[in-house]
Amino acid sequence: MDAALIHRSPVVSSVSFASKRRRRWRRLVAWREIFREACFGLYHHRFRAALSMLGISWGIISVVILLAYGDGFGGALDAGFRGAFSDGTVVAWPGQTSLQAGGERAGKRVRVTADDVLAIGELPLVKNVSPEFMQDFPIVYGNRQSSHLVRGVAASYGVMRAERPQAGGRFLEEEDVRLRRRVAFIGTEVQRKLFGGIPPVGETIRVGGQPFEIVGVMEEKVQLSNYNRPDKYCVFIPWTTMGGLSENRYVGTFVWQAVSPMLEPRALVQVREFLAKRYRYNAADTRAVNMHGSEENQQVVSGIVGGLKLVMTFIGVLTLAIGGVGIMNIMFVNVQERTREIGVRKALGAKRHEILLQFLLEGLATTFAGGVVGIAVSAGLVWLLSPRPFLAELLDDASRVTDIHLLLSVKLVAVTSTILMVVGLISGLLPALKASRLDPIEALRYE
Amino acid sequence: MSEAILQSVQNLRANKLRSCLTMFGILWGMISVVVLSATGEGFRRGNDKVLRELGKNIGIVWGGRTSLQAGGERAGREVRLTLDDARAIAAESSMIAVVSPEIERGAVKVKSAYNAAAARVTGIEPQYQDIRTIELEYGRSFTWQDEEQVSRVAIVGFDMAEQLFGKRNILGETMTVNGMPYTVVGKIRKKNQDSNYSGPDNNKIFVPFAAMSRDLPRRDAAPGTLSDIIVAPKDWVVDELPRALDARTGRIEDVDWPLERNVRAILARRHGFDPADTQAIAMWDTSLQTLMFGRMIGHMKQFFTIVGIVTLALGGIGVMNIMLVAVKERTREIGVRKALGATTATIQRQFFLEGFFLTLLSGGAGMMVALGLCQLVNLAPMPERFSGMILSWQSGLLSLFTLIVIGVATSTYPARRAAELPPVEALRFEM
């Protein structure tokens, strides 16, 4: 008995192997059949299928363009604001007290000395700080003269306010400030007015009658927000040197930067408390020393951009959904028209899932083809349409970074494809389910 | 006609699911047209509102320093503007509608019965209030009577009022400005100003120009010197601006704007500087900003409208597809009707009306839904520079017009196909 068992077992396994292979073969044939049916269905109604495909492509194009526009809109605003301030930078200007403090009435002018400004740099949450003195001076180079805003600042100002030097020059350095050097960093408009085509670095200009050597020229700067004047119209000199030109005991403004942008609100409290204690006013008095942080700008910008993106996504996704609905609609029609055929196939032994697969495949193929065409076309359109005019004309920005640049990013394609997949599945599945659930007898009788 | 519509309704009802799905396409298309153009309009209005806070189309003129020699005098002379300059601009300029002088002093000691402040005080003439959008929460504006009588009255900005008087009603309150008693006659509404030239109006106190020049003249300049002159150009000057902008050859900042040239010419005669000396006066023309922002928003609106219309057209494709199916399905019926004497025109009209009716019906419904949606969104708080979703009547009409065009375009082809079927073939047709 044991021997018989031993003898028989390979036979059993070979039978099961053969049947497995046969089953796999059958499945393959079935798949091929399903695939052929789907293709045939599409081919038979090619005009219909083409129109549905067009719907999907159209939907994809509008999703891509809308989302890209939203991204570009945010990018342009970001470029405009980032151009002026590094993250976490706060501009402060002393004002007047608006609350009573320590027996004193409100309305006392607050004057902050440069030393106290520098002391703010010692606070744990503050990374950089610079006093800033601003005054208009006549600037003379050779026989050319024009009036410009001169800003007396520290070396760290360059980092905080994103003042990038053109090649061959530099911003002010610590040494310049410490040694009270007569050096200047100038904006592009100042260069244009005074120098024309001559390279300015190393040249000497007269600021309020005193000679200053130019150490650097600013890169073209696009600035969406500014105080007093955009930076390209300004001359920057060490604040210590400014003393020779005008009174520099009390700062007009000062700029400081939090250790990280996230910590800006907490650093703000710290700076306020420090100044309130030093100048004896109420720490809750926000108008004694006014502060405007880049975070505030960011919030306004992200509010607008977020809202716009939301609208865009909403519209885009639903537009694609229309394409999907179009496919679903046509698939339902197909199912209805082919009710008889389905009846016949079922009567001949076709399984429910085979019918389902056939119609699902038809829907998916349409969606997929439409999607691929749509993405290809939108890639072309994005390239063709970009950049859309936005802020560049307003800011006289020759580089056009503040226009809306449409970009087909990987993220965008991933998002669109995901939506497409969901749309395709839903719009293919519902009609396919309907087809697979048809009662064969009823279907055969259908007219 | 009514029979045709009745038949259309019947046909639509016969294929409920199909009709609903088709209608959804148009419905959604309409919603997106309306929502997108309402978003664009919201941006436009919000932006307009912010621009108006400073004064929509005004020029602020400051004295500068001459950079060219003229009339035997060397360059580098300071140009100081006076009240007479303002009067001369008003009398001589053909481009300017309104002129107001302005004197400002910062950190003036102001005391009320409750609190004190170091405020910025501004002396203005009545016409200033209109062009600089000084609108009151309550009280009265300045009049020429205040100027003639040199009245010590004041209008107080929103934040300054709060500092000096807290939440009280400030009408009729007295405060001392640099030691002199002034009566408050008005409070300015809270302003949402995105740009300014000497601090936001919320922090200012305004007094009549005559009182200002008597009580608080500028200390840093000769008596009678103004801080600046505000001018408002006539409408045609603003309308000409786009032309000057488009005709420029170089960069925008190098353009010598007609308005500034005009003002400079008048002042050059009075102060003896070269009219070509661009440094002698400085002028900030906000109409240029208005124009630029207008263009920026215009581009956005244009983009939105196109996307919306494209979306609506997508719905139209759905309608066409389904109508074609309907024609095919009803081939036999068409054959019978033709055999019984229906003309090509009747058939065409029937199918056309059916598609068109479907389009209009769902488009109308979409419009309603979209308007509701806009109302809903407007309940939420709006960010700066965005006034909520507003459908202007122009965009409303445009979307209806587009809807009709799409309806016609998508219904015509299937109707044509139906009408042109040869009756014999049609009768023989089997699905």
PDB file of N, CA and C in Angstrom, chain B residues 311-371:
ATOM      1  N   THR B 311     -13.730  74.710 -20.738  1.00  0.00           N
ATOM      2  CA  THR B 311     -14.403  73.694 -19.938  1.00  0.00           C
ATOM      3  C   THR B 311     -15.841  73.496 -20.392  1.00  0.00           C
ATOM      4  N   LEU B 312     -16.489  74.627 -20.653  1.00  0.00           N
ATOM      5  CA  LEU B 312     -17.875  74.556 -21.092  1.00  0.00           C
ATOM      6  C   LEU B 312     -17.959  73.823 -22.434  1.00  0.00           C
ATOM      7  N   ALA B 313     -16.991  74.107 -23.303  1.00  0.00           N
ATOM      8  CA  ALA B 313     -16.978  73.448 -24.609  1.00  0.00           C
ATOM      9  C   ALA B 313     -16.829  71.936 -24.441  1.00  0.00           C
ATOM     10  N   LEU B 314     -16.085  71.548 -23.416  1.00  0.00           N
ATOM     11  CA  LEU B 314     -15.911  70.126 -23.129  1.00  0.00           C
ATOM     12  C   LEU B 314     -17.259  69.473 -22.859  1.00  0.00           C
ATOM     13  N   GLY B 315     -18.089  70.182 -22.078  1.00  0.00           N
ATOM     14  CA  GLY B 315     -19.445  69.695 -21.846  1.00  0.00           C
ATOM     15  C   GLY B 315     -20.178  69.555 -23.173  1.00  0.00           C
ATOM     16  N   GLY B 316     -19.933  70.501 -24.069  1.00  0.00           N
ATOM     17  CA  GLY B 316     -20.569  70.481 -25.385  1.00  0.00           C
ATOM     18  C   GLY B 316     -20.219  69.222 -26.162  1.00  0.00           C
ATOM     19  N   ILE B 317     -18.965  68.782 -26.054  1.00  0.00           N
ATOM     20  CA  ILE B 317     -18.548  67.554 -26.738  1.00  0.00           C
ATOM     21  C   ILE B 317     -19.395  66.380 -26.257  1.00  0.00           C
ATOM     22  N   GLY B 318     -19.621  66.348 -24.929  1.00  0.00           N
ATOM     23  CA  GLY B 318     -20.455  65.283 -24.364  1.00  0.00           C
ATOM     24  C   GLY B 318     -21.841  65.295 -24.982  1.00  0.00           C
ATOM     25  N   VAL B 319     -22.410  66.485 -25.104  1.00  0.00           N
ATOM     26  CA  VAL B 319     -23.754  66.594 -25.671  1.00  0.00           C
ATOM     27  C   VAL B 319     -23.760  66.068 -27.104  1.00  0.00           C
ATOM     28  N   MET B 320     -22.754  66.479 -27.868  1.00  0.00           N
ATOM     29  CA  MET B 320     -22.700  66.077 -29.263  1.00  0.00           C
ATOM     30  C   MET B 320     -22.617  64.558 -29.373  1.00  0.00           C
ATOM     31  N   ASN B 321     -21.763  63.980 -28.569  1.00  0.00           N
ATOM     32  CA  ASN B 321     -21.561  62.533 -28.596  1.00  0.00           C
ATOM     33  C   ASN B 321     -22.880  61.812 -28.347  1.00  0.00           C
ATOM     34  N   ILE B 322     -23.573  62.256 -27.318  1.00  0.00           N
ATOM     35  CA  ILE B 322     -24.821  61.597 -26.946  1.00  0.00           C
ATOM     36  C   ILE B 322     -25.905  61.829 -27.990  1.00  0.00           C
ATOM     37  N   MET B 323     -25.927  63.017 -28.556  1.00  0.00           N
ATOM     38  CA  MET B 323     -26.923  63.281 -29.592  1.00  0.00           C
ATOM     39  C   MET B 323     -26.671  62.405 -30.812  1.00  0.00           C
ATOM     40  N   LEU B 324     -25.395  62.176 -31.123  1.00  0.00           N
ATOM     41  CA  LEU B 324     -25.069  61.299 -32.253  1.00  0.00           C
ATOM     42  C   LEU B 324     -25.584  59.889 -31.982  1.00  0.00           C
ATOM     43  N   VAL B 325     -25.379  59.443 -30.751  1.00  0.00           N
ATOM     44  CA  VAL B 325     -25.886  58.127 -30.372  1.00  0.00           C
ATOM     45  C   VAL B 325     -27.400  58.090 -30.539  1.00  0.00           C
ATOM     46  N   ALA B 326     -28.048  59.149 -30.084  1.00  0.00           N
ATOM     47  CA  ALA B 326     -29.507  59.193 -30.155  1.00  0.00           C
ATOM     48  C   ALA B 326     -29.970  59.109 -31.605  1.00  0.00           C
ATOM     49  N   VAL B 327     -29.259  59.826 -32.458  1.00  0.00           N
ATOM     50  CA  VAL B 327     -29.628  59.794 -33.873  1.00  0.00           C
ATOM     51  C   VAL B 327     -29.518  58.371 -34.413  1.00  0.00           C
ATOM     52  N   LYS B 328     -28.418  57.717 -34.037  1.00  0.00           N
ATOM     53  CA  LYS B 328     -28.207  56.371 -34.540  1.00  0.00           C
ATOM     54  C   LYS B 328     -29.295  55.426 -34.035  1.00  0.00           C
ATOM     55  N   GLU B 329     -29.595  55.539 -32.762  1.00  0.00           N
ATOM     56  CA  GLU B 329     -30.599  54.669 -32.157  1.00  0.00           C
ATOM     57  C   GLU B 329     -31.971  54.848 -32.795  1.00  0.00           C
ATOM     58  N   ARG B 330     -32.219  56.095 -33.170  1.00  0.00           N
ATOM     59  CA  ARG B 330     -33.564  56.378 -33.664  1.00  0.00           C
ATOM     60  C   ARG B 330     -33.617  56.432 -35.187  1.00  0.00           C
ATOM     61  N   THR B 331     -32.613  55.783 -35.816  1.00  0.00           N
ATOM     62  CA  THR B 331     -32.565  55.784 -37.281  1.00  0.00           C
ATOM     63  C   THR B 331     -33.877  55.282 -37.879  1.00  0.00           C
ATOM     64  N   ARG B 332     -34.338  54.210 -37.305  1.00  0.00           N
ATOM     65  CA  ARG B 332     -35.579  53.600 -37.812  1.00  0.00           C
ATOM     66  C   ARG B 332     -36.727  54.582 -37.718  1.00  0.00           C
ATOM     67  N   GLU B 333     -36.829  55.212 -36.542  1.00  0.00           N
ATOM     68  CA  GLU B 333     -37.916  56.167 -36.319  1.00  0.00           C
ATOM     69  C   GLU B 333     -37.862  57.283 -37.355  1.00  0.00           C
ATOM     70  N   ILE B 334     -36.608  57.734 -37.591  1.00  0.00           N
ATOM     71  CA  ILE B 334     -36.441  58.802 -38.581  1.00  0.00           C
ATOM     72  C   ILE B 334     -36.921  58.338 -39.950  1.00  0.00           C
ATOM     73  N   GLY B 335     -36.545  57.094 -40.283  1.00  0.00           N
ATOM     74  CA  GLY B 335     -36.963  56.534 -41.569  1.00  0.00           C
ATOM     75  C   GLY B 335     -38.483  56.534 -41.694  1.00  0.00           C
ATOM     76  N   VAL B 336     -39.159  56.067 -40.635  1.00  0.00           N
ATOM     77  CA  VAL B 336     -40.617  56.001 -40.652  1.00  0.00           C
ATOM     78  C   VAL B 336     -41.202  57.388 -40.833  1.00  0.00           C
ATOM     79  N   ARG B 337     -40.669  58.342 -40.049  1.00  0.00           N
ATOM     80  CA  ARG B 337     -41.231  59.686 -40.120  1.00  0.00           C
ATOM     81  C   ARG B 337     -41.029  60.290 -41.499  1.00  0.00           C
ATOM     82  N   LYS B 338     -39.848  60.030 -42.053  1.00  0.00           N
ATOM     83  CA  LYS B 338     -39.602  60.557 -43.399  1.00  0.00           C
ATOM     84  C   LYS B 338     -40.535  59.917 -44.409  1.00  0.00           C
ATOM     85  N   ALA B 339     -40.711  58.597 -44.272  1.00  0.00           N
ATOM     86  CA  ALA B 339     -41.593  57.884 -45.187  1.00  0.00           C
ATOM     87  C   ALA B 339     -43.004  58.442 -45.102  1.00  0.00           C
ATOM     88  N   LEU B 340     -43.384  58.907 -43.882  1.00  0.00           N
ATOM     89  CA  LEU B 340     -44.733  59.433 -43.694  1.00  0.00           C
ATOM     90  C   LEU B 340     -44.818  60.902 -44.074  1.00  0.00           C
ATOM     91  N   GLY B 341     -43.721  61.449 -44.646  1.00  0.00           N
ATOM     92  CA  GLY B 341     -43.817  62.804 -45.200  1.00  0.00           C
ATOM     93  C   GLY B 341     -43.119  63.902 -44.420  1.00  0.00           C
ATOM     94  N   ALA B 342     -42.369  63.548 -43.335  1.00  0.00           N
ATOM     95  CA  ALA B 342     -41.636  64.591 -42.606  1.00  0.00           C
ATOM     96  C   ALA B 342     -40.524  65.119 -43.509  1.00  0.00           C
ATOM     97  N   THR B 343     -40.360  66.439 -43.552  1.00  0.00           N
ATOM     98  CA  THR B 343     -39.319  67.005 -44.404  1.00  0.00           C
ATOM     99  C   THR B 343     -37.989  66.973 -43.669  1.00  0.00           C
ATOM    100  N   THR B 344     -36.928  67.187 -44.449  1.00  0.00           N
ATOM    101  CA  THR B 344     -35.591  67.243 -43.862  1.00  0.00           C
ATOM    102  C   THR B 344     -35.545  68.306 -42.764  1.00  0.00           C
ATOM    103  N   ALA B 345     -36.196  69.452 -43.061  1.00  0.00           N
ATOM    104  CA  ALA B 345     -36.163  70.565 -42.119  1.00  0.00           C
ATOM    105  C   ALA B 345     -36.802  70.189 -40.782  1.00  0.00           C
ATOM    106  N   THR B 346     -37.947  69.466 -40.847  1.00  0.00           N
ATOM    107  CA  THR B 346     -38.621  69.101 -39.596  1.00  0.00           C
ATOM    108  C   THR B 346     -37.724  68.225 -38.737  1.00  0.00           C
ATOM    109  N   ILE B 347     -37.154  67.226 -39.381  1.00  0.00           N
ATOM    110  CA  ILE B 347     -36.286  66.303 -38.645  1.00  0.00           C
ATOM    111  C   ILE B 347     -35.121  67.068 -38.029  1.00  0.00           C
ATOM    112  N   GLN B 348     -34.532  67.886 -38.873  1.00  0.00           N
ATOM    113  CA  GLN B 348     -33.370  68.628 -38.386  1.00  0.00           C
ATOM    114  C   GLN B 348     -33.765  69.479 -37.186  1.00  0.00           C
ATOM    115  N   ARG B 349     -34.938  70.147 -37.318  1.00  0.00           N
ATOM    116  CA  ARG B 349     -35.367  71.017 -36.234  1.00  0.00           C
ATOM    117  C   ARG B 349     -35.594  70.216 -34.957  1.00  0.00           C
ATOM    118  N   GLN B 350     -36.198  69.061 -35.114  1.00  0.00           N
ATOM    119  CA  GLN B 350     -36.496  68.267 -33.921  1.00  0.00           C
ATOM    120  C   GLN B 350     -35.227  67.909 -33.155  1.00  0.00           C
ATOM    121  N   PHE B 351     -34.253  67.375 -33.912  1.00  0.00           N
ATOM    122  CA  PHE B 351     -33.028  66.955 -33.220  1.00  0.00           C
ATOM    123  C   PHE B 351     -32.224  68.144 -32.703  1.00  0.00           C
ATOM    124  N   PHE B 352     -32.259  69.223 -33.494  1.00  0.00           N
ATOM    125  CA  PHE B 352     -31.548  70.415 -33.059  1.00  0.00           C
ATOM    126  C   PHE B 352     -32.129  70.923 -31.751  1.00  0.00           C
ATOM    127  N   LEU B 353     -33.465  71.021 -31.726  1.00  0.00           N
ATOM    128  CA  LEU B 353     -34.117  71.547 -30.531  1.00  0.00           C
ATOM    129  C   LEU B 353     -33.826  70.677 -29.316  1.00  0.00           C
ATOM    130  N   GLU B 354     -33.815  69.366 -29.570  1.00  0.00           N
ATOM    131  CA  GLU B 354     -33.577  68.461 -28.448  1.00  0.00           C
ATOM    132  C   GLU B 354     -32.226  68.730 -27.798  1.00  0.00           C
ATOM    133  N   GLY B 355     -31.185  68.817 -28.657  1.00  0.00           N
ATOM    134  CA  GLY B 355     -29.846  69.068 -28.129  1.00  0.00           C
ATOM    135  C   GLY B 355     -29.720  70.446 -27.505  1.00  0.00           C
ATOM    136  N   PHE B 356     -30.306  71.416 -28.189  1.00  0.00           N
ATOM    137  CA  PHE B 356     -30.215  72.787 -27.731  1.00  0.00           C
ATOM    138  C   PHE B 356     -30.918  72.965 -26.395  1.00  0.00           C
ATOM    139  N   PHE B 357     -32.075  72.355 -26.297  1.00  0.00           N
ATOM    140  CA  PHE B 357     -32.872  72.415 -25.079  1.00  0.00           C
ATOM    141  C   PHE B 357     -32.089  71.808 -23.914  1.00  0.00           C
ATOM    142  N   LEU B 358     -31.478  70.657 -24.198  1.00  0.00           N
ATOM    143  CA  LEU B 358     -30.670  69.975 -23.182  1.00  0.00           C
ATOM    144  C   LEU B 358     -29.553  70.900 -22.687  1.00  0.00           C
ATOM    145  N   THR B 359     -28.894  71.563 -23.646  1.00  0.00           N
ATOM    146  CA  THR B 359     -27.795  72.453 -23.301  1.00  0.00           C
ATOM    147  C   THR B 359     -28.275  73.624 -22.447  1.00  0.00           C
ATOM    148  N   LEU B 360     -29.331  74.276 -22.911  1.00  0.00           N
ATOM    149  CA  LEU B 360     -29.815  75.462 -22.196  1.00  0.00           C
ATOM    150  C   LEU B 360     -30.272  75.113 -20.791  1.00  0.00           C
ATOM    151  N   LEU B 361     -31.003  74.002 -20.718  1.00  0.00           N
ATOM    152  CA  LEU B 361     -31.554  73.607 -19.430  1.00  0.00           C
ATOM    153  C   LEU B 361     -30.429  73.387 -18.417  1.00  0.00           C
ATOM    154  N   SER B 362     -29.446  72.590 -18.832  1.00  0.00           N
ATOM    155  CA  SER B 362     -28.379  72.296 -17.872  1.00  0.00           C
ATOM    156  C   SER B 362     -27.505  73.517 -17.629  1.00  0.00           C
ATOM    157  N   GLY B 363     -27.319  74.354 -18.678  1.00  0.00           N
ATOM    158  CA  GLY B 363     -26.550  75.572 -18.495  1.00  0.00           C
ATOM    159  C   GLY B 363     -27.206  76.503 -17.493  1.00  0.00           C
ATOM    160  N   GLY B 364     -28.532  76.655 -17.634  1.00  0.00           N
ATOM    161  CA  GLY B 364     -29.261  77.505 -16.688  1.00  0.00           C
ATOM    162  C   GLY B 364     -29.120  76.996 -15.270  1.00  0.00           C
ATOM    163  N   ALA B 365     -29.274  75.677 -15.134  1.00  0.00           N
ATOM    164  CA  ALA B 365     -29.140  75.083 -13.798  1.00  0.00           C
ATOM    165  C   ALA B 365     -27.736  75.338 -13.264  1.00  0.00           C
ATOM    166  N   GLY B 366     -26.729  75.188 -14.141  1.00  0.00           N
ATOM    167  CA  GLY B 366     -25.343  75.420 -13.727  1.00  0.00           C
ATOM    168  C   GLY B 366     -25.129  76.837 -13.233  1.00  0.00           C
ATOM    169  N   MET B 367     -25.736  77.774 -13.924  1.00  0.00           N
ATOM    170  CA  MET B 367     -25.625  79.183 -13.533  1.00  0.00           C
ATOM    171  C   MET B 367     -26.160  79.382 -12.125  1.00  0.00           C
ATOM    172  N   MET B 368     -27.325  78.792 -11.860  1.00  0.00           N
ATOM    173  CA  MET B 368     -27.932  78.915 -10.529  1.00  0.00           C
ATOM    174  C   MET B 368     -26.997  78.339  -9.466  1.00  0.00           C
ATOM    175  N   VAL B 369     -26.530  77.129  -9.728  1.00  0.00           N
ATOM    176  CA  VAL B 369     -25.657  76.470  -8.760  1.00  0.00           C
ATOM    177  C   VAL B 369     -24.409  77.325  -8.521  1.00  0.00           C
ATOM    178  N   ALA B 370     -23.855  77.861  -9.615  1.00  0.00           N
ATOM    179  CA  ALA B 370     -22.631  78.655  -9.503  1.00  0.00           C
ATOM    180  C   ALA B 370     -22.869  79.901  -8.668  1.00  0.00           C
ATOM    181  N   LEU B 371     -24.002  80.563  -8.903  1.00  0.00           N
ATOM    182  CA  LEU B 371     -24.294  81.773  -8.126  1.00  0.00           C
ATOM    183  C   LEU B 371     -24.422  81.435  -6.648  1.00  0.00           C
TER     184      LEU B 371
END
